[in-house]
XYZ file of N, CA and C in Angstrom:
543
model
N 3.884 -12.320 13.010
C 3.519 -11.146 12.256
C 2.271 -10.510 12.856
N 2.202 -9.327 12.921
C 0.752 -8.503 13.287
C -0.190 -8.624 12.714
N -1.474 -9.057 12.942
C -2.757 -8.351 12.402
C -3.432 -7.238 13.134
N -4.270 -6.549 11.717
C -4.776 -5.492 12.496
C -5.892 -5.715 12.057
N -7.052 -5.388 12.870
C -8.215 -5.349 12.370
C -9.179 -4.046 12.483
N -10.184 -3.684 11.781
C -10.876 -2.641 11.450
C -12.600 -3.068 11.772
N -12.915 -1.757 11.318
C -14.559 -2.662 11.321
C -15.020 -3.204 9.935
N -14.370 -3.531 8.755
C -15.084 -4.340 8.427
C -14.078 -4.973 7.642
N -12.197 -4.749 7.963
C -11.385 -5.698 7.301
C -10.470 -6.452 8.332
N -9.796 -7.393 7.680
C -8.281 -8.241 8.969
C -6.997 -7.852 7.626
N -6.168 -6.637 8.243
C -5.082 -6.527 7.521
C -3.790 -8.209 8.327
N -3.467 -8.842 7.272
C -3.060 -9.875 7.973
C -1.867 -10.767 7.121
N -0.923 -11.255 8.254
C 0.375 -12.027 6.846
C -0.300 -12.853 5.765
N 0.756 -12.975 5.314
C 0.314 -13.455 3.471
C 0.671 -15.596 3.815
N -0.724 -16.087 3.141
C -0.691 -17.520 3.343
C -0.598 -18.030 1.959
N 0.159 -19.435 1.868
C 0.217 -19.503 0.313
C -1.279 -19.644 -0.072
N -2.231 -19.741 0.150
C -3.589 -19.604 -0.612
C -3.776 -18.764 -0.852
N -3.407 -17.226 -0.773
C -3.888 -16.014 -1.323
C -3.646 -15.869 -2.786
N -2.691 -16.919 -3.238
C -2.133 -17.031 -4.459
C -2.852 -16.150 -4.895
N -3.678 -17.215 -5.196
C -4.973 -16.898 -6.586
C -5.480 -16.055 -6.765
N -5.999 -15.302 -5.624
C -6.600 -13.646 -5.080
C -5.616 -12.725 -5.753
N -3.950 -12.730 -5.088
C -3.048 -11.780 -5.241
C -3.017 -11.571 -7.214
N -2.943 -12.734 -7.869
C -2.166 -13.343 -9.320
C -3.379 -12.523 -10.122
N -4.691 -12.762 -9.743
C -6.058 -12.458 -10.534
C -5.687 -11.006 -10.227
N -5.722 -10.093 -9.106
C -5.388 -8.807 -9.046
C -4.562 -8.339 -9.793
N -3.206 -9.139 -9.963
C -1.860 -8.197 -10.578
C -2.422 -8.583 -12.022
N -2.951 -9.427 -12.578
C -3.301 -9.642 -14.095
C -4.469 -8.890 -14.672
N -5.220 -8.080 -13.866
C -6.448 -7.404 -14.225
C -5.587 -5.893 -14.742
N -5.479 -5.535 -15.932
C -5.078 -4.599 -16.287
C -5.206 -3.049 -16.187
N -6.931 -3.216 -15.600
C -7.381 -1.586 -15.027
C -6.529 -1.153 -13.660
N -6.164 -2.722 -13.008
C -5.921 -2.550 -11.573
C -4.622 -2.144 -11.727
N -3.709 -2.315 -13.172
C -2.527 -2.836 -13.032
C -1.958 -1.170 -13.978
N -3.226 -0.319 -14.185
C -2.712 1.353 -14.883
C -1.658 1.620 -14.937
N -1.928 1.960 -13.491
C -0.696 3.063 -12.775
C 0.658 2.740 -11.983
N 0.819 1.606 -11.783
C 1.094 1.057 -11.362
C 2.564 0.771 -11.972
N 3.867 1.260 -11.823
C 5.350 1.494 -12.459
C 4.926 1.687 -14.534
N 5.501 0.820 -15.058
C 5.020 1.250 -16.329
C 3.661 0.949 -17.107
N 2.865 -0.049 -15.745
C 1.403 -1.026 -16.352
C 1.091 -1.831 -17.130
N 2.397 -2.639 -16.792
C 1.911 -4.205 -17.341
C 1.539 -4.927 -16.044
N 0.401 -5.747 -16.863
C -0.038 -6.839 -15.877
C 1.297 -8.121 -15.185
N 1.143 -8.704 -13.865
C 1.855 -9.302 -14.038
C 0.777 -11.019 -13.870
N 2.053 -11.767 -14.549
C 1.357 -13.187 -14.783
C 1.507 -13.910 -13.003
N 1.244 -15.119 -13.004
C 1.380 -15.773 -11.392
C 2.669 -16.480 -10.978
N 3.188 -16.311 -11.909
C 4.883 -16.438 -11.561
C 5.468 -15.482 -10.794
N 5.086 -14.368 -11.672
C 5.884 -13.118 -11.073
C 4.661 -12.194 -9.640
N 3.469 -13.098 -9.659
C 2.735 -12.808 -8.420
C 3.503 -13.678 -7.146
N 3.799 -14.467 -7.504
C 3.941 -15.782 -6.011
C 5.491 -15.370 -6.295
N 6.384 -14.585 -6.962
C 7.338 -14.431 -6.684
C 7.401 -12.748 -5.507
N 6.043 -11.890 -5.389
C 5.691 -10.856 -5.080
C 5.463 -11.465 -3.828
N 4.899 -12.000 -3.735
C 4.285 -12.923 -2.571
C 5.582 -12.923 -1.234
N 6.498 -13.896 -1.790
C 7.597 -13.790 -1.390
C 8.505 -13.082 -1.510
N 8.645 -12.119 -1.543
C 9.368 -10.715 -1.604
C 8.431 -10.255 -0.045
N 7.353 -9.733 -0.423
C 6.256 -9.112 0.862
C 6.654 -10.033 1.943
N 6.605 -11.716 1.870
C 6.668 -12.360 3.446
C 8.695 -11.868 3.740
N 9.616 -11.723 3.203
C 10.795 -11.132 3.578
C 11.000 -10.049 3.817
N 10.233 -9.258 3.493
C 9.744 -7.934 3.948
C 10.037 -7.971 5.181
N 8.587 -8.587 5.675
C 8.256 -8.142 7.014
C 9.318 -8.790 8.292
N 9.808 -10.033 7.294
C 11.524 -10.500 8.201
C 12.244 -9.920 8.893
N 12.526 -9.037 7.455
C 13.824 -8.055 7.704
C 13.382 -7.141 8.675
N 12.363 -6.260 7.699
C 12.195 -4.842 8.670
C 11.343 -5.234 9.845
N 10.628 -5.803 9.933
C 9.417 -6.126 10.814
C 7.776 -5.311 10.740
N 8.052 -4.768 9.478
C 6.844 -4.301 8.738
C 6.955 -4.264 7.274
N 5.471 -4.216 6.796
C 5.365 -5.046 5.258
C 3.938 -4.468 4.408
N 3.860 -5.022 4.138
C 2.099 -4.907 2.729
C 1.414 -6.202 3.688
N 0.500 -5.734 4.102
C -0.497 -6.822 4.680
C -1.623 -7.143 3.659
N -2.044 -8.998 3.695
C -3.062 -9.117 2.990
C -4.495 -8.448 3.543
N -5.616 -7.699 2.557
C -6.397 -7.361 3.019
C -7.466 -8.326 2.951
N -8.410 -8.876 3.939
C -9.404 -9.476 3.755
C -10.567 -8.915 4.666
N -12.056 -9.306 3.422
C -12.910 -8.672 4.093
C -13.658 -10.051 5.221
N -13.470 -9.507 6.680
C -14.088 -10.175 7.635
C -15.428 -10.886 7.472
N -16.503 -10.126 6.783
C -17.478 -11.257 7.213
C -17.175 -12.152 5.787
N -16.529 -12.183 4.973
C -16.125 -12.669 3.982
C -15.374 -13.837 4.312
N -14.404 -13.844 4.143
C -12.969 -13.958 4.207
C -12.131 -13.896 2.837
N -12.871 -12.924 1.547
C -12.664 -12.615 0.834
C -10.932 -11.792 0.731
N -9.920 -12.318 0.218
C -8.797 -11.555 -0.165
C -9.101 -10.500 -1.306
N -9.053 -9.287 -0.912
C -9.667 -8.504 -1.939
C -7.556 -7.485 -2.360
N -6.643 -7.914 -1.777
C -5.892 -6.767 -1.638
C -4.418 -7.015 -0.604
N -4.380 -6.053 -0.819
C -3.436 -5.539 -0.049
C -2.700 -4.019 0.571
N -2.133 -4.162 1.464
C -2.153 -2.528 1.840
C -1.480 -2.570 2.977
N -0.103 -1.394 3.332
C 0.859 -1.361 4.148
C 1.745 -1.056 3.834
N 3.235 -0.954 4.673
C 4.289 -0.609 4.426
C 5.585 -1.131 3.740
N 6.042 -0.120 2.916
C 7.281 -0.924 2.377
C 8.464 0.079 1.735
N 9.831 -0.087 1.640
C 10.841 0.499 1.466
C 10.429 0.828 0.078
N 10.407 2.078 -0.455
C 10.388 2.467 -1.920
C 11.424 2.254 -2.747
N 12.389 1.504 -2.856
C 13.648 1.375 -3.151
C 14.094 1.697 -5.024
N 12.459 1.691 -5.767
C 12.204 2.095 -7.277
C 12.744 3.253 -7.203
N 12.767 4.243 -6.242
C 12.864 5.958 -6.333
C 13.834 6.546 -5.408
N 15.453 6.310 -6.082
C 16.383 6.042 -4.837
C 16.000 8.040 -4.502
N 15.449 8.681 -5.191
C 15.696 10.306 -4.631
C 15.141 10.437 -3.516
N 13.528 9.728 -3.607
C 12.871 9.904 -2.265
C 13.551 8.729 -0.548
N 14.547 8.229 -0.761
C 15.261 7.376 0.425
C 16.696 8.023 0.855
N 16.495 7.718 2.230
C 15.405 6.813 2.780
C 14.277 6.998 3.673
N 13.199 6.103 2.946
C 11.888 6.153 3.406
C 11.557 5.287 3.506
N 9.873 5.203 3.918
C 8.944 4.546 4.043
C 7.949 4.846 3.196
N 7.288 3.664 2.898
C 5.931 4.439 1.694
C 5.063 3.295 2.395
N 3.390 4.057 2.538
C 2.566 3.314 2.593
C 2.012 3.329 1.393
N 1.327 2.091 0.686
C 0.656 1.808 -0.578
C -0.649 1.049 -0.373
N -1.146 0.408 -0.974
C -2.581 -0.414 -1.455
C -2.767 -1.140 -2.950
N -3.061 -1.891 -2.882
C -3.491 -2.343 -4.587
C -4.628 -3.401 -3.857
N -6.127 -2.815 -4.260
C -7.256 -3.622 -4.191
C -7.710 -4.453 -5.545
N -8.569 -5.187 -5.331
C -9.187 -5.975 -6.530
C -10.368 -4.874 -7.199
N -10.436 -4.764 -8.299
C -11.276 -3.751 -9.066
C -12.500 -3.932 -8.403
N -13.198 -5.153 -7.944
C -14.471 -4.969 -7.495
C -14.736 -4.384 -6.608
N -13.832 -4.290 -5.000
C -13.180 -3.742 -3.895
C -13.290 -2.028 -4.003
N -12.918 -1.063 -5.286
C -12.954 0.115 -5.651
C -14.375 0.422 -5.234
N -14.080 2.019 -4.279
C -15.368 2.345 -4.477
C -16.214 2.179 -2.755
N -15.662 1.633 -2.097
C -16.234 1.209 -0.902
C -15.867 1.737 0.195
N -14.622 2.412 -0.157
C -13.717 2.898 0.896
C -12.862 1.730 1.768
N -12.285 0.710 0.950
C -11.178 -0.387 1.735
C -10.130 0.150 1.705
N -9.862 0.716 0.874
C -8.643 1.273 0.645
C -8.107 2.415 1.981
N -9.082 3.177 1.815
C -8.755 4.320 3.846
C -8.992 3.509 4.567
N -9.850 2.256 4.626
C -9.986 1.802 5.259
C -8.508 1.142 6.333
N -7.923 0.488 5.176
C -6.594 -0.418 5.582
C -5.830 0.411 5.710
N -5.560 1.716 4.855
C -4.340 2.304 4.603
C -4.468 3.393 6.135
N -5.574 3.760 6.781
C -5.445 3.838 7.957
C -5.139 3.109 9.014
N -5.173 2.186 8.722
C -4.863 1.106 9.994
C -3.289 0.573 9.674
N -2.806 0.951 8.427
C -1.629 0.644 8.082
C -0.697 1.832 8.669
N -1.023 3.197 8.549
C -0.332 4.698 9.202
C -0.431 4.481 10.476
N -1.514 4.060 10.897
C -1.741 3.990 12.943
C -0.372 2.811 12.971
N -0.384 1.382 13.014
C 0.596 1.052 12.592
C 2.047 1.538 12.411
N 2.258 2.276 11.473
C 3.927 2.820 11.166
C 3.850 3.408 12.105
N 3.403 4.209 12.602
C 3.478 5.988 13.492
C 3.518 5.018 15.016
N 2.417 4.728 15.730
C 2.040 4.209 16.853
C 3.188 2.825 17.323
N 3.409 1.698 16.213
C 3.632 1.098 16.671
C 4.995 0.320 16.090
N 5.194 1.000 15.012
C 7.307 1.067 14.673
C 7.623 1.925 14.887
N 7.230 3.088 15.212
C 7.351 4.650 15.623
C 8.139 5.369 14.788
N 7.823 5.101 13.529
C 8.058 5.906 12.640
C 7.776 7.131 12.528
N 8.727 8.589 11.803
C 8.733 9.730 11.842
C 7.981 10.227 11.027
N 8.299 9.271 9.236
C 7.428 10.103 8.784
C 7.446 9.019 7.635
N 6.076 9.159 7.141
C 5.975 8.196 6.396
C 5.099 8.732 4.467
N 5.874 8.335 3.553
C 5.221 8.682 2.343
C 4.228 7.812 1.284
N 3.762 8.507 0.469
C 2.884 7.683 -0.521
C 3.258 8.193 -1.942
N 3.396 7.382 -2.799
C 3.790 7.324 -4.032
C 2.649 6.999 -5.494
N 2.298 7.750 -6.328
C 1.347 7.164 -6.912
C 1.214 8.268 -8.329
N 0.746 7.361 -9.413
C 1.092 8.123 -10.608
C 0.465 9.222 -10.636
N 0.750 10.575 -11.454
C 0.197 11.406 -11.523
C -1.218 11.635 -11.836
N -1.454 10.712 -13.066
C -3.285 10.650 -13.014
C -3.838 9.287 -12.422
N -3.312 8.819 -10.885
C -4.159 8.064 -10.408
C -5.138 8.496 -9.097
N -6.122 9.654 -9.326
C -7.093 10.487 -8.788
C -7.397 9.747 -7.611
N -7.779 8.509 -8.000
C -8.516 7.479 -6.688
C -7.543 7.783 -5.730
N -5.963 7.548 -5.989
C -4.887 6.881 -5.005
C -4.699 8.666 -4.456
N -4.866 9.811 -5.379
C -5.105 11.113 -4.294
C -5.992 10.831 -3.414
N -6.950 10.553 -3.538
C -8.721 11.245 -2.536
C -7.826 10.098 -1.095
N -7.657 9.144 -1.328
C -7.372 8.252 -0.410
C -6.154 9.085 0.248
N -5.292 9.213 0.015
C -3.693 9.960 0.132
C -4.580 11.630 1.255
N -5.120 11.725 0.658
C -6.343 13.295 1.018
C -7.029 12.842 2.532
N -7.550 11.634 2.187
C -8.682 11.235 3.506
C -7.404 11.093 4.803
N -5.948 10.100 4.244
C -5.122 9.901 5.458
C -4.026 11.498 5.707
N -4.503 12.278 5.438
C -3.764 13.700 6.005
C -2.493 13.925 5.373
N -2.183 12.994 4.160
C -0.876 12.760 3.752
C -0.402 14.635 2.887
N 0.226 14.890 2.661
C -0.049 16.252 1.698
C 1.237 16.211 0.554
N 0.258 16.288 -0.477
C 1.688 17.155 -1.821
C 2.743 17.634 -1.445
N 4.084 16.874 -1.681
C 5.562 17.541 -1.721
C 6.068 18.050 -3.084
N 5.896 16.967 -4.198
C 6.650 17.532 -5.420
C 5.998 15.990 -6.175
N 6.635 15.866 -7.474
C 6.542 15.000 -8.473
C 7.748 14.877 -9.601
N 7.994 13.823 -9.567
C 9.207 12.992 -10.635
C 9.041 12.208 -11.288
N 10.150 11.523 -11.219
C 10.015 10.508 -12.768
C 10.297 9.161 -12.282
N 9.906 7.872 -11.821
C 10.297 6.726 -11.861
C 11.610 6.465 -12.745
N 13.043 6.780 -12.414
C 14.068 5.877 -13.622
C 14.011 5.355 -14.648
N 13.241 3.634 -13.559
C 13.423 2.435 -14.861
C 12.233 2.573 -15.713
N 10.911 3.400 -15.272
C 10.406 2.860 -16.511
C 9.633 4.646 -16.675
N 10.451 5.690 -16.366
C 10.446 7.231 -17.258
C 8.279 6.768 -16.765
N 7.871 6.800 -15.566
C 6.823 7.517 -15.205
C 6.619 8.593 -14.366
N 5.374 9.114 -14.848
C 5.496 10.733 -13.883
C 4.781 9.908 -12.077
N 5.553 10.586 -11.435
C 5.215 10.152 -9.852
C 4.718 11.156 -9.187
N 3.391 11.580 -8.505
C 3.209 12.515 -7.138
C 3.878 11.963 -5.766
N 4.784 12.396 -4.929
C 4.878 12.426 -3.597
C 3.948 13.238 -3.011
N 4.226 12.277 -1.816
C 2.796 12.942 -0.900
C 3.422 12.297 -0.038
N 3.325 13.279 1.499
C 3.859 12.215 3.009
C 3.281 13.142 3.967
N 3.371 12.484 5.497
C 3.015 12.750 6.303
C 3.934 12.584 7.874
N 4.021 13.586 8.628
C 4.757 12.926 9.937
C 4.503 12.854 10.793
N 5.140 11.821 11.773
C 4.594 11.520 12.838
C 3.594 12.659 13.595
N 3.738 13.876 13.809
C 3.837 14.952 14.715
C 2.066 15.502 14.213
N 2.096 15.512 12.584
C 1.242 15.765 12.035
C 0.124 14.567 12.137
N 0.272 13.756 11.887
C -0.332 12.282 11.941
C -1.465 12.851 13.460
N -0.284 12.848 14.066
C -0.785 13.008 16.103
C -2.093 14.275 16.054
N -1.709 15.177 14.960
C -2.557 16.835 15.347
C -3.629 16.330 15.098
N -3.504 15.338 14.402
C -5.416 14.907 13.274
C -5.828 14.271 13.903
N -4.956 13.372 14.806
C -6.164 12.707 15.906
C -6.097 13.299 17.110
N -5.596 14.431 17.416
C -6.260 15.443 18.840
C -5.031 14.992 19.640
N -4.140 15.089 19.775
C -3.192 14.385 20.706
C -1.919 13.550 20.152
């Protein structure tokens, strides 16, 4: 599996010790808003997430990488690519996402990874075009969506659980103009 590294994170595969990191994240309820209908999930249904993400990256050969902060080795997250398969209107696609630990908010990890996650799709699966998905009032998950060049297409409804969704994407071609080449 790939790692990527940044200056101050290692986007990197998922080890069963992240358990605890990943389980405490999905159960923190601020983290867990916006997020399909926003229930927390318990550590069953984390280490069953867990393994979903490591088959991920099986199949397709890209995934949600764990985020950890380097001089740390703090698991604060996660962030990367994955089939949107909740929103059969928008497929087929690609969606890049993130879900950090509430303390993590605020620092900029989030552009942080989720740039190194787009360089990634574009550069190095050579993907065309890649989207982001995120509830209508989750402001943070715009500014971030804003910083990676992604732009407003439209907004719907999640199916299974009747939430309002912003699309937002970006393509390869466009990706290329923002970095000069």
């Amino acid at each position: 599996m790939t790692t990527l590294r940044t200056d101050r994170l290692l986007l990197r595969g998922w080890r069963d010790d992240d358990l605890d990191a990943l389980a405490a994240i999905n159960a923190d309820p601020e983290v867990m808003r916006f997020i399909l209908d926003g229930s927390v999930r318990d550590r069953r249904q984390s280490a069953e997430g867990l393994q979903k993400m490591r088959r991920h990256w099986e199949e397709r050969g890209y995934g949600l990488f764990a985020v950890e902060v380097r001089e740390t080795g703090a698991v604060i997250g996660w962030a990367g690519l994955a089939v949107p398969e909740f929103l059969p209107e928008v497929m087929p696609a690609v969606e890049i996402g993130w879900r950090l630990d509430r303390g993590s908010w605020g620092h900029g990890y989030a552009t942080e990874a989720a740039s190194a996650a787009l360089r990634f799709g574009f550069v190095d699966r050579g993907l065309d075009r890649i989207i982001s998905i995120r509830h209508v009032e989750n402001i943070r998950s715009a500014r971030v969506m804003e910083k990676l060049g992604l732009s407003y297409e439209f907004t719907t409804v999640v199916p299974e659980h009747n939430q309002p969704v912003a699309i937002h994407a970006i393509s390869r071609s466009d990706y290329q103009a923002r970095l000069g080449g």
